[in-house]
XYZ file of C-alpha atoms in Angstrom:
705
model
C -156.873 -1.538 -26.342
C -157.961 2.239 -25.983
C -159.335 4.006 -28.972
C -159.667 7.802 -28.944
C -161.788 9.422 -31.879
C -160.778 12.683 -33.288
C -162.018 15.616 -31.113
C -162.144 19.348 -31.732
C -161.498 18.888 -35.332
C -158.029 17.949 -34.801
C -158.307 15.063 -37.421
C -156.267 12.811 -35.257
C -157.191 9.249 -34.144
C -155.202 8.048 -31.207
C -154.780 4.269 -30.945
C -153.262 2.811 -27.911
C -152.287 -0.989 -28.023
C -149.972 -3.658 -26.730
C -147.646 -6.138 -28.452
C -150.129 -8.705 -27.825
C -153.184 -6.828 -29.103
C -151.173 -5.762 -32.290
C -149.974 -9.386 -32.753
C -153.449 -10.846 -32.631
C -154.769 -8.162 -35.000
C -151.976 -8.957 -37.421
C -152.437 -12.715 -37.308
C -156.317 -12.290 -38.175
C -155.454 -10.333 -41.356
C -155.608 -13.795 -43.034
C -152.466 -13.275 -45.085
C -149.510 -15.399 -45.919
C -146.228 -14.211 -44.400
C -142.744 -14.589 -45.383
C -140.824 -16.872 -43.158
C -137.233 -16.318 -41.766
C -135.126 -19.121 -40.442
C -131.885 -17.600 -40.819
C -129.920 -15.559 -38.093
C -129.781 -11.817 -37.520
C -126.135 -12.034 -36.529
C -123.738 -10.458 -37.161
C -125.792 -7.147 -36.827
C -124.686 -3.907 -38.703
C -126.125 -0.562 -38.693
C -123.959 0.681 -41.579
C -121.006 -0.429 -43.726
C -118.279 -0.148 -41.016
C -120.341 -0.469 -37.917
C -120.691 -4.057 -36.662
C -122.319 -4.414 -33.437
C -119.980 -7.442 -32.606
C -117.797 -5.667 -29.803
C -120.369 -6.264 -27.100
C -120.098 -9.938 -27.486
C -116.754 -9.421 -25.544
C -116.977 -5.917 -23.717
C -116.377 -6.084 -20.065
C -115.392 -9.755 -19.837
C -114.755 -9.596 -16.074
C -118.367 -8.693 -15.540
C -119.384 -11.400 -17.990
C -117.420 -14.025 -16.002
C -119.120 -12.788 -12.806
C -122.615 -12.883 -14.123
C -122.018 -16.550 -15.199
C -120.497 -17.526 -12.020
C -123.255 -15.841 -10.103
C -125.922 -17.720 -12.128
C -123.956 -20.946 -10.909
C -124.371 -19.741 -7.362
C -127.897 -18.778 -7.787
C -128.941 -22.160 -9.063
C -127.366 -23.660 -6.117
C -128.923 -21.245 -3.778
C -132.446 -22.163 -5.187
C -131.857 -25.734 -5.038
C -130.709 -25.884 -1.492
C -133.588 -23.729 -0.571
C -136.051 -26.294 -2.006
C -134.105 -29.367 -0.629
C -134.052 -27.645 2.824
C -137.816 -27.455 2.729
C -137.826 -24.794 5.464
C -140.998 -24.017 7.316
C -140.129 -20.284 7.213
C -139.935 -20.721 3.423
C -141.107 -17.163 2.843
C -138.002 -15.905 4.739
C -135.322 -17.820 2.892
C -137.123 -17.175 -0.397
C -136.771 -13.555 0.187
C -133.184 -13.963 0.750
C -132.678 -15.988 -2.457
C -134.730 -13.048 -4.284
C -131.701 -10.777 -3.512
C -129.507 -12.654 -5.828
C -132.462 -13.315 -8.197
C -133.020 -9.653 -8.433
C -129.458 -8.901 -8.983
C -129.206 -11.489 -11.768
C -132.264 -10.169 -13.394
C -130.865 -6.731 -13.581
C -127.629 -8.074 -14.962
C -129.533 -9.495 -17.905
C -130.338 -5.873 -19.049
C -129.104 -5.082 -22.604
C -126.685 -2.510 -21.070
C -125.504 -4.895 -18.311
C -123.900 -8.284 -19.136
C -123.440 -6.870 -22.508
C -120.768 -4.621 -21.259
C -122.209 -1.680 -22.785
C -122.909 0.526 -19.587
C -120.757 3.415 -18.030
C -118.192 2.298 -15.503
C -120.040 3.459 -12.588
C -123.104 1.500 -13.520
C -120.868 -1.711 -14.222
C -119.618 -1.223 -10.719
C -123.193 -1.044 -9.330
C -124.209 -4.339 -11.090
C -121.015 -5.912 -9.476
C -122.030 -4.725 -6.182
C -125.548 -5.932 -6.360
C -124.258 -9.551 -7.349
C -121.874 -9.597 -4.419
C -124.698 -8.592 -2.159
C -126.755 -11.373 -3.419
C -123.783 -13.748 -2.742
C -123.871 -12.795 0.733
C -127.537 -13.091 1.069
C -127.361 -16.789 -0.571
C -124.578 -17.686 1.771
C -127.262 -17.321 4.569
C -129.777 -19.819 2.752
C -126.957 -22.305 1.815
C -125.894 -22.310 5.707
C -129.555 -22.919 6.738
C -129.840 -25.839 4.434
C -126.634 -27.351 5.534
C -127.775 -26.973 9.135
C -130.528 -29.398 8.047
C -128.553 -31.605 5.750
C -125.295 -32.334 7.524
C -126.146 -33.058 11.209
C -126.577 -36.726 12.444
C -127.375 -35.764 15.885
C -128.305 -32.322 17.533
C -125.065 -30.490 16.921
C -125.119 -27.766 14.159
C -122.371 -27.387 11.774
C -120.274 -23.989 11.891
C -121.200 -21.470 8.986
C -119.448 -22.292 5.807
C -118.304 -19.577 3.422
C -117.828 -19.176 -0.435
C -114.244 -18.516 -1.576
C -114.903 -16.421 -4.604
C -111.438 -15.549 -5.446
C -109.761 -18.716 -5.772
C -109.209 -17.896 -9.287
C -106.395 -15.596 -8.194
C -105.371 -17.814 -5.360
C -106.903 -15.924 -2.630
C -108.996 -17.574 0.148
C -108.539 -16.456 3.739
C -109.801 -19.666 5.352
C -107.351 -22.010 3.578
C -104.480 -19.607 3.829
C -104.943 -18.777 7.572
C -106.100 -22.115 9.321
C -104.481 -25.430 9.707
C -107.676 -27.560 9.727
C -110.493 -26.832 7.280
C -113.699 -28.591 6.244
C -114.684 -28.473 2.506
C -118.328 -29.320 1.598
C -118.801 -29.445 -2.221
C -122.340 -29.270 -3.578
C -123.088 -30.656 -7.048
C -125.882 -28.892 -8.633
C -126.298 -31.448 -11.713
C -128.705 -34.308 -11.827
C -125.821 -36.944 -12.497
C -122.857 -37.793 -10.516
C -120.077 -35.144 -11.069
C -116.332 -34.870 -10.711
C -114.188 -31.603 -10.356
C -110.741 -30.460 -9.770
C -109.972 -28.346 -6.570
C -107.366 -25.755 -6.471
C -106.999 -23.973 -3.018
C -104.440 -21.256 -2.176
C -102.336 -22.587 0.909
C -99.362 -21.895 2.832
C -97.169 -25.001 3.207
C -96.421 -28.091 1.189
C -97.444 -30.956 3.255
C -101.099 -31.760 4.018
C -103.649 -34.579 4.948
C -106.535 -34.588 2.599
C -109.268 -37.074 3.337
C -112.477 -38.034 1.552
C -115.921 -38.323 2.861
C -115.023 -42.037 3.558
C -111.944 -41.236 5.637
C -109.777 -42.345 2.791
C -106.636 -40.360 1.860
C -107.004 -38.218 -1.374
C -103.821 -37.838 -3.434
C -102.921 -34.073 -4.067
C -100.394 -32.010 -5.546
C -98.920 -28.620 -4.183
C -97.797 -26.072 -6.840
C -96.372 -22.653 -6.162
C -98.438 -19.601 -6.907
C -97.013 -17.906 -10.093
C -95.294 -14.387 -9.813
C -97.968 -13.388 -12.672
C -100.748 -14.220 -10.095
C -98.871 -12.487 -7.245
C -99.032 -9.235 -9.394
C -102.675 -9.170 -9.782
C -103.901 -5.934 -7.931
C -107.001 -7.418 -6.468
C -104.786 -9.861 -4.654
C -103.240 -7.431 -2.364
C -102.974 -8.618 1.153
C -102.841 -12.123 0.594
C -99.941 -14.403 1.349
C -100.768 -17.645 -0.051
C -97.459 -18.994 -1.622
C -98.969 -22.401 -2.786
C -102.025 -24.088 -4.524
C -103.220 -27.450 -3.087
C -104.634 -29.398 -6.064
C -106.705 -32.696 -5.929
C -109.704 -34.381 -7.554
C -113.218 -35.202 -6.212
C -115.142 -37.892 -8.027
C -118.590 -39.219 -7.742
C -120.105 -36.395 -6.114
C -123.921 -37.380 -5.803
C -126.429 -35.462 -7.846
C -127.866 -32.395 -6.010
C -125.734 -33.811 -3.452
C -122.885 -32.906 -0.824
C -119.507 -34.256 -0.168
C -117.060 -33.621 2.635
C -113.346 -33.267 2.443
C -111.001 -32.852 5.568
C -107.927 -30.764 4.907
C -105.204 -30.136 7.457
C -101.466 -29.227 7.500
C -99.358 -32.308 7.802
C -95.815 -33.079 8.678
C -92.995 -35.092 6.894
C -92.649 -36.032 3.306
C -93.137 -33.038 0.966
C -92.969 -35.239 -2.339
C -96.282 -34.070 -3.585
C -94.677 -30.504 -4.081
C -93.894 -29.813 -7.539
C -91.719 -26.762 -8.155
C -91.540 -24.833 -11.453
C -89.021 -26.066 -13.941
C -87.137 -24.560 -16.695
C -88.495 -25.146 -20.204
C -86.599 -28.079 -21.577
C -84.047 -27.728 -24.517
C -85.900 -30.204 -26.513
C -89.579 -30.434 -27.673
C -91.897 -30.871 -24.600
C -94.949 -33.285 -24.507
C -97.362 -33.245 -21.652
C -99.896 -36.161 -21.905
C -102.285 -38.463 -19.816
C -104.015 -41.646 -21.193
C -106.256 -39.552 -23.395
C -104.542 -36.389 -24.687
C -101.287 -35.224 -25.574
C -99.906 -31.620 -26.379
C -96.520 -31.053 -27.756
C -94.615 -27.564 -27.496
C -91.715 -26.384 -29.568
C -88.520 -26.004 -27.598
C -87.593 -22.860 -29.410
C -90.852 -20.884 -29.773
C -92.356 -22.306 -26.303
C -95.505 -22.581 -28.098
C -97.840 -25.562 -28.738
C -97.391 -27.248 -32.065
C -99.422 -30.434 -32.005
C -102.460 -31.954 -30.257
C -103.414 -35.628 -30.414
C -106.446 -37.637 -29.220
C -104.739 -40.806 -28.038
C -107.762 -43.052 -27.889
C -108.033 -42.806 -31.550
C -104.583 -41.690 -32.759
C -106.005 -38.554 -34.270
C -103.229 -35.893 -34.366
C -103.406 -32.389 -35.818
C -100.976 -29.380 -36.021
C -101.943 -26.794 -33.570
C -100.555 -23.494 -32.808
C -101.939 -21.017 -30.348
C -101.204 -17.351 -29.723
C -102.418 -14.448 -28.039
C -102.745 -11.512 -30.456
C -104.540 -8.135 -30.622
C -106.056 -5.949 -32.955
C -105.801 -2.227 -32.774
C -109.228 -0.735 -32.377
C -109.974 1.995 -34.912
C -109.722 5.662 -33.544
C -112.505 7.754 -35.118
C -114.737 10.692 -34.381
C -118.069 9.098 -35.544
C -118.782 11.926 -37.803
C -119.223 9.577 -40.843
C -119.402 5.824 -41.104
C -115.999 5.592 -42.428
C -114.785 7.389 -39.174
C -116.664 5.069 -36.884
C -114.527 4.258 -33.885
C -114.289 0.900 -32.174
C -116.199 1.072 -28.731
C -118.401 -0.880 -26.352
C -120.956 -1.870 -28.869
C -118.993 -1.665 -32.090
C -115.748 -3.674 -32.957
C -113.891 -2.318 -35.779
C -110.220 -3.269 -36.197
C -107.956 -0.941 -38.105
C -106.465 -3.856 -40.002
C -107.579 -7.402 -41.036
C -104.442 -9.061 -39.643
C -103.979 -8.981 -35.480
C -100.664 -8.230 -34.294
C -98.713 -10.664 -32.291
C -98.055 -10.027 -28.616
C -94.915 -12.140 -28.516
C -91.340 -11.270 -28.727
C -89.413 -11.340 -32.102
C -86.148 -12.489 -31.713
C -83.775 -13.303 -34.903
C -86.993 -13.522 -36.944
C -88.202 -16.542 -34.750
C -91.489 -15.901 -32.957
C -91.334 -16.937 -29.203
C -92.807 -16.100 -25.860
C -91.128 -13.753 -23.500
C -90.544 -16.688 -20.955
C -91.912 -20.018 -20.242
C -91.525 -22.775 -17.659
C -93.389 -25.995 -16.793
C -95.033 -28.191 -13.898
C -94.706 -31.909 -14.084
C -96.787 -33.782 -11.508
C -98.737 -37.049 -10.963
C -102.131 -35.076 -11.109
C -101.689 -32.254 -13.178
C -98.987 -30.895 -15.815
C -98.693 -27.311 -16.896
C -96.774 -25.195 -19.308
C -96.731 -21.589 -18.401
C -96.277 -18.932 -20.957
C -95.331 -15.158 -20.081
C -95.817 -12.221 -22.428
C -95.262 -8.452 -21.867
C -98.881 -7.861 -20.362
C -100.391 -11.309 -20.385
C -99.731 -14.796 -19.446
C -101.150 -18.243 -20.187
C -101.126 -21.738 -18.774
C -101.854 -25.000 -20.712
C -103.255 -27.478 -18.144
C -103.711 -31.094 -18.521
C -105.147 -33.060 -15.552
C -104.949 -36.606 -15.034
C -107.307 -38.722 -17.164
C -108.929 -35.484 -18.530
C -110.087 -35.740 -22.152
C -109.609 -31.856 -22.638
C -106.968 -29.365 -22.319
C -107.613 -26.379 -20.042
C -106.091 -23.114 -21.351
C -106.090 -20.363 -18.685
C -105.403 -16.962 -19.947
C -104.629 -13.621 -18.163
C -104.715 -10.485 -19.937
C -103.837 -7.072 -18.449
C -103.435 -4.409 -17.799
C -103.594 -3.925 -21.775
C -100.847 -1.487 -22.744
C -102.089 1.796 -24.006
C -98.675 3.652 -23.811
C -98.845 4.097 -27.555
C -102.325 5.869 -27.279
C -104.000 3.150 -29.049
C -106.929 0.947 -28.043
C -106.496 -2.900 -28.229
C -108.752 -5.826 -28.763
C -107.150 -8.982 -27.554
C -107.666 -12.310 -29.082
C -106.723 -15.952 -28.407
C -106.226 -17.653 -31.835
C -105.980 -21.404 -32.750
C -104.406 -22.312 -35.905
C -104.964 -25.862 -37.077
C -104.473 -27.820 -40.418
C -108.355 -28.470 -40.635
C -109.980 -27.474 -43.976
C -113.144 -26.171 -42.968
C -114.233 -24.489 -46.112
C -115.241 -21.075 -44.504
C -117.931 -22.911 -42.242
C -117.797 -22.841 -38.612
C -120.265 -23.427 -35.637
C -121.281 -21.559 -32.550
C -123.885 -22.088 -29.962
C -127.154 -20.171 -29.287
C -127.329 -19.583 -25.567
C -125.553 -22.624 -24.988
C -128.026 -24.918 -26.540
C -128.556 -25.318 -30.122
C -125.589 -25.302 -32.508
C -125.687 -22.836 -35.302
C -123.875 -23.192 -38.470
C -122.094 -20.179 -39.636
C -120.466 -19.334 -43.119
C -117.706 -16.823 -43.603
C -118.782 -13.710 -45.776
C -122.181 -15.144 -46.188
C -125.852 -14.339 -45.508
C -128.553 -16.734 -46.463
C -131.155 -14.362 -47.687
C -129.052 -11.661 -49.664
C -125.946 -11.190 -51.377
C -123.447 -9.761 -48.946
C -121.023 -7.025 -49.593
C -118.507 -7.516 -46.981
C -116.985 -4.261 -45.652
C -115.416 -5.575 -42.555
C -113.774 -8.999 -43.014
C -113.086 -9.483 -39.461
C -115.949 -7.778 -37.422
C -118.343 -8.799 -40.067
C -117.658 -12.396 -39.463
C -117.899 -12.201 -35.602
C -120.734 -14.193 -33.690
C -121.588 -14.489 -30.106
C -119.830 -17.515 -28.519
C -121.710 -18.219 -25.255
C -120.268 -21.654 -24.481
C -118.460 -23.190 -27.576
C -117.189 -22.787 -31.218
C -115.769 -25.553 -33.527
C -114.516 -26.296 -36.980
C -114.796 -29.608 -38.813
C -112.896 -31.214 -41.478
C -114.583 -34.485 -42.969
C -111.377 -35.665 -44.810
C -109.360 -36.667 -41.481
C -112.880 -36.846 -39.693
C -111.799 -34.385 -37.155
C -113.744 -31.662 -35.211
C -111.759 -29.195 -33.018
C -113.738 -27.463 -30.392
C -113.056 -24.633 -27.935
C -115.353 -24.158 -24.962
C -115.547 -20.753 -23.100
C -116.301 -19.983 -19.323
C -118.204 -16.764 -20.350
C -119.694 -15.163 -23.487
C -117.077 -14.014 -26.023
C -117.113 -12.999 -29.703
C -115.507 -15.357 -32.058
C -114.983 -16.460 -35.665
C -113.102 -18.555 -38.189
C -111.709 -15.716 -40.139
C -109.562 -17.960 -42.167
C -109.491 -21.798 -42.771
C -108.293 -23.954 -39.938
C -108.508 -21.109 -37.498
C -110.732 -20.279 -34.389
C -110.272 -16.855 -32.682
C -112.009 -15.726 -29.578
C -111.740 -12.252 -28.233
C -110.924 -12.282 -24.536
C -110.512 -8.581 -23.570
C -110.912 -5.157 -24.979
C -109.571 -1.550 -23.931
C -110.473 1.299 -26.062
C -109.844 4.812 -25.950
C -112.829 6.090 -28.146
C -116.590 5.884 -27.683
C -118.484 4.626 -30.599
C -121.401 7.128 -30.009
C -123.879 4.442 -29.386
C -125.161 5.718 -25.997
C -122.240 4.821 -23.413
C -120.766 8.302 -23.439
C -117.284 7.062 -22.580
C -114.727 4.953 -23.834
C -114.494 1.191 -22.804
C -111.407 1.750 -20.688
C -111.325 -0.427 -17.512
C -108.869 0.759 -15.300
C -109.160 -1.846 -12.636
C -108.165 -1.785 -8.799
C -104.858 0.167 -9.149
C -106.133 2.512 -11.923
C -103.393 1.125 -14.329
C -105.806 -1.255 -16.324
C -108.090 -4.203 -15.678
C -106.569 -7.683 -15.431
C -108.741 -10.398 -16.459
C -108.587 -14.247 -16.156
C -110.737 -16.820 -17.929
C -110.358 -20.396 -19.305
C -110.865 -22.056 -22.550
C -111.183 -25.835 -22.838
C -109.747 -27.632 -25.942
C -111.329 -30.876 -27.290
C -110.165 -32.900 -30.421
C -112.180 -35.802 -31.464
C -114.039 -37.297 -34.556
C -117.105 -35.426 -35.671
C -119.382 -38.321 -34.682
C -117.942 -38.367 -30.949
C -117.541 -34.591 -30.481
C -121.061 -33.681 -29.494
C -120.939 -35.917 -26.429
C -117.660 -34.442 -25.466
C -118.659 -30.778 -25.729
C -122.238 -31.204 -24.437
C -120.977 -32.708 -21.158
C -118.079 -30.224 -20.723
C -120.414 -27.392 -21.586
C -123.055 -28.546 -18.914
C -120.471 -28.988 -16.373
C -119.108 -25.391 -17.060
C -122.629 -24.004 -16.775
C -123.167 -25.904 -13.475
C -119.874 -26.607 -11.733
C -119.836 -27.890 -8.446
C -119.747 -25.214 -5.795
C -117.318 -25.329 -2.626
C -117.815 -24.044 0.665
C -115.365 -23.962 3.525
C -114.942 -23.371 7.199
C -112.220 -23.598 9.777
C -112.807 -26.014 12.570
C -111.347 -26.781 15.995
C -112.500 -30.485 16.500
C -110.713 -33.485 15.121
C -111.766 -35.334 11.961
C -113.065 -38.340 13.827
C -115.536 -36.022 15.755
C -116.544 -34.219 12.707
C -117.254 -37.581 10.683
C -119.263 -38.787 13.849
C -121.315 -35.708 14.282
C -122.151 -34.856 10.668
C -123.196 -36.620 7.303
C -120.111 -36.848 5.002
C -122.003 -37.553 1.927
C -125.893 -36.495 1.003
C -127.692 -36.992 -2.300
C -130.743 -35.024 -3.128
C -132.028 -37.689 -5.578
C -133.211 -41.032 -5.023
C -133.428 -42.006 -8.783
C -130.624 -41.055 -11.213
C -131.814 -39.129 -14.173
C -130.991 -40.132 -17.787
C -127.365 -39.036 -18.840
C -129.087 -36.751 -21.478
C -131.380 -34.780 -19.116
C -130.590 -31.763 -16.973
C -132.450 -30.121 -14.099
C -132.520 -26.637 -15.529
C -134.492 -25.356 -12.402
C -135.422 -26.504 -9.008
C -137.060 -23.530 -7.207
C -139.158 -23.077 -4.214
C -142.417 -20.996 -4.729
C -142.492 -18.757 -1.779
C -145.567 -19.756 0.474
C -148.144 -17.390 1.400
C -147.833 -16.813 5.187
C -151.652 -17.464 5.501
C -151.483 -20.831 3.765
C -150.754 -24.130 5.732
C -147.232 -25.238 6.251
C -147.795 -28.642 4.878
C -148.734 -27.067 1.290
C -145.396 -26.681 -0.558
C -144.832 -26.059 -4.198
C -141.904 -25.713 -6.515
C -140.801 -25.119 -10.106
C -139.087 -27.966 -11.809
C -137.829 -27.468 -15.317
C -136.232 -30.509 -17.185
C -134.134 -30.093 -20.194
C -133.005 -32.719 -22.874
C -129.724 -31.106 -23.818
C -128.958 -33.004 -27.001
C -130.122 -31.960 -30.457
C -131.748 -34.541 -32.773
C -129.291 -36.790 -34.643
C -126.259 -35.284 -32.789
C -125.251 -38.344 -30.917
C -126.398 -41.958 -31.705
C -127.443 -42.636 -28.234
C -127.888 -39.482 -26.398
C -130.070 -37.861 -29.122
C -132.848 -40.506 -28.198
C -135.937 -39.444 -26.199
C -135.444 -39.631 -22.543
C -138.024 -41.017 -20.030
C -137.975 -39.326 -16.418
C -139.647 -40.259 -13.230
C -140.507 -37.021 -11.459
C -140.499 -38.617 -8.083
C -136.810 -38.732 -7.996
C -136.155 -36.378 -5.125
C -134.740 -37.731 -1.954
C -135.969 -35.090 0.552
C -139.561 -34.742 -0.278
C -142.447 -36.726 -1.881
C -144.228 -35.203 -4.776
C -147.983 -35.408 -4.431
C -149.032 -33.926 -7.743
C -147.723 -31.869 -10.594
C -149.091 -29.514 -13.348
C -147.385 -28.846 -16.650
C -146.715 -25.420 -17.438
C -145.526 -23.236 -20.227
C -141.796 -22.579 -20.183
C -141.986 -19.406 -17.804
C -144.228 -21.201 -15.347
C -146.627 -18.426 -15.598
C -149.402 -20.183 -17.413
C -151.041 -23.769 -17.429
C -150.064 -25.599 -20.737
C -153.868 -26.238 -21.063
C -154.418 -22.639 -21.156
C -151.891 -21.969 -23.874
C -153.454 -21.127 -27.365
C -150.835 -20.090 -29.678
C -151.601 -18.032 -32.727
C -151.232 -20.094 -35.997
C -149.621 -18.347 -38.949
C -149.866 -19.019 -42.734
C -146.171 -18.803 -43.744
C -144.777 -19.085 -47.249
C -142.044 -21.665 -47.665
C -138.540 -20.351 -47.745
C -137.619 -22.597 -50.727
C -135.316 -25.191 -49.203
C -137.034 -25.529 -46.028
C -140.604 -27.129 -45.844
C -143.132 -25.303 -43.805
C -143.630 -27.313 -40.483
C -147.345 -26.980 -39.289
C -147.532 -26.115 -35.578
C -148.600 -28.947 -33.408
C -150.451 -28.148 -30.165
C -148.717 -29.821 -27.085
C -150.886 -32.194 -25.393
C -151.705 -30.906 -21.684
C -151.376 -33.281 -18.761
C -151.837 -32.771 -15.226
C -149.878 -35.485 -13.375
C -151.786 -37.240 -10.668
C -150.898 -40.035 -8.440
C -152.038 -43.484 -9.383
C -153.227 -46.138 -7.075
C -149.914 -47.053 -5.972
C -148.894 -43.509 -5.389
C -146.832 -43.058 -8.454
C -146.807 -40.188 -10.889
C -146.904 -41.201 -14.697
C -143.592 -40.870 -16.446
C -142.442 -38.036 -18.592
C -140.892 -38.084 -22.113
C -138.506 -35.438 -23.142
C -137.443 -35.212 -26.908
C -134.135 -33.679 -27.888
C -133.806 -30.015 -26.931
C -137.042 -30.052 -25.394
C -137.725 -28.271 -21.942
C -140.663 -29.230 -19.903
C -141.722 -27.017 -17.062
C -143.795 -28.137 -13.922
C -145.180 -26.740 -10.760
C -145.053 -29.598 -8.131
C -146.879 -30.097 -4.871
C -144.921 -31.844 -2.415
C -144.324 -32.650 1.245
C -141.484 -34.040 3.333
């Protein structure tokens, strides 16, 4: 702290401080403070200016940031598991993506409130990070895969499979796929690869044939500008099961000959209502409107009416001279009406899609819907307990000189009484009440925007009468709400023609690769279950979405027997399975000092109990974890750190505050955590760790291997 007394008779005292110094002094005023335990969202700076648009702005970048984090965690894990002698070099390569991700967390980055050329720069930095991490993963694979001396060829990420584009699978007849599971438990995943041809031989890591299905690439996908130059006509679909925790699994794919019965071409939508179902879920579509009309959980015979539409609000056009003239922009969401417009064709007073067709196969069933400038796929995989809804929106039509905010709205019969729930950063669930603020009387001036909240991973509504909960999970952050009872709406894309005058200095008008308007594709996942059982469903799906298995590919000249002889086809990074309610949040090598001994290795391990207290009868119980669970190295000691791993827990001395009870919530006194340094016992074992619901514990471990 710097204190400069007045000089030269100025009468001014200049005090320079820091946030920590200021907080310390406030704490020592010995006064009782008012407590606040309600949310700040949704934030408004005036009656018609709710800062809820940035929850969705630049959805493509939001999706890219989420996907990049998935790759970053894989990269950090493989860097640690690889246990390289040149750890300082690999860590510097990991750092490229770490820094790109760090910059992308800026409040004018992933929020979508930057200029277009700045957004391009963020994306370029992430792409460079991908390439750098590809080098690290290949170095790890060269250590983990070989059984003898022969090194495997370099493998590549195929990052554009969401638009059915991957040069390796399109061009070559023999391909090896390595899938890595970044979770601490076994994982399953569905693989969709762009291919040419209809007959393939697909083999698992054990050499057994894997059932597959071949589906044509849609004409809507072929129109996406970023797909220019690719020639894949089909998609190869198959399931991988039991991928080991922190582990690798090999799949062999090559073009085959003969029977093409696994090819499932598109079929016209039937003249009667169409139901797609597996053992767990069914979804029924109306034969006239081609829209979904009913969803059922077949395990418990829970059925609800369900309608889904792609709709849009017109963004308010204003000059921002006064609050009532505030335009909808990158920050601000301000629709010009409270009811969105339908995107579907009106015919004889019947609402219907422009066109629809279906896919019926043993592994996956699909209903495709086409709209004037959007499309959707309802997808039900074999034995899945959820329905995947893949939306593709764009280029958003602005020929009428109006900006548009596109939503996906789900209408059910559930009576949720104005209450709905969203997550906070993918972790704790927050209760929301329509047109309500806990600590003051709200005069709602924007009935739609004033009820929008950030949905980072999930949103749901409940109705105790039928004991039903309807949950929608997202693959990126979006704005969402339950504007009317029984409804969930999520904003998926925005294209606006006016700036809202909060600093961007240009309209949120993403024009895409061809300059005609950005096309964005994403997914929602629908879950219907009882209130009691829903937490386990959405927690597991949410975790999988956050840490999906990552696929790496290479073309090969050798035959399958040679590969399976030369290389390991299954590798697991854990020798002991984690409890099902615990997640490895971080496994990251600490870069060694070039002057320290090679034998001295350290890493950050961060463990998370990802259920809330009372959320599930079994999964909300405390979990006991053995830190010595890693297969490729031995832990010789550990120190518990604060969350950021920048301070030993024993050195933490939190300020204690005297807080006035808020009325309905008792004041919970702060209990200091007990610091423990974990040391090996006489048998070479570390003490076990207990994690309580929603608790995160961070350790720096010493290891060798």
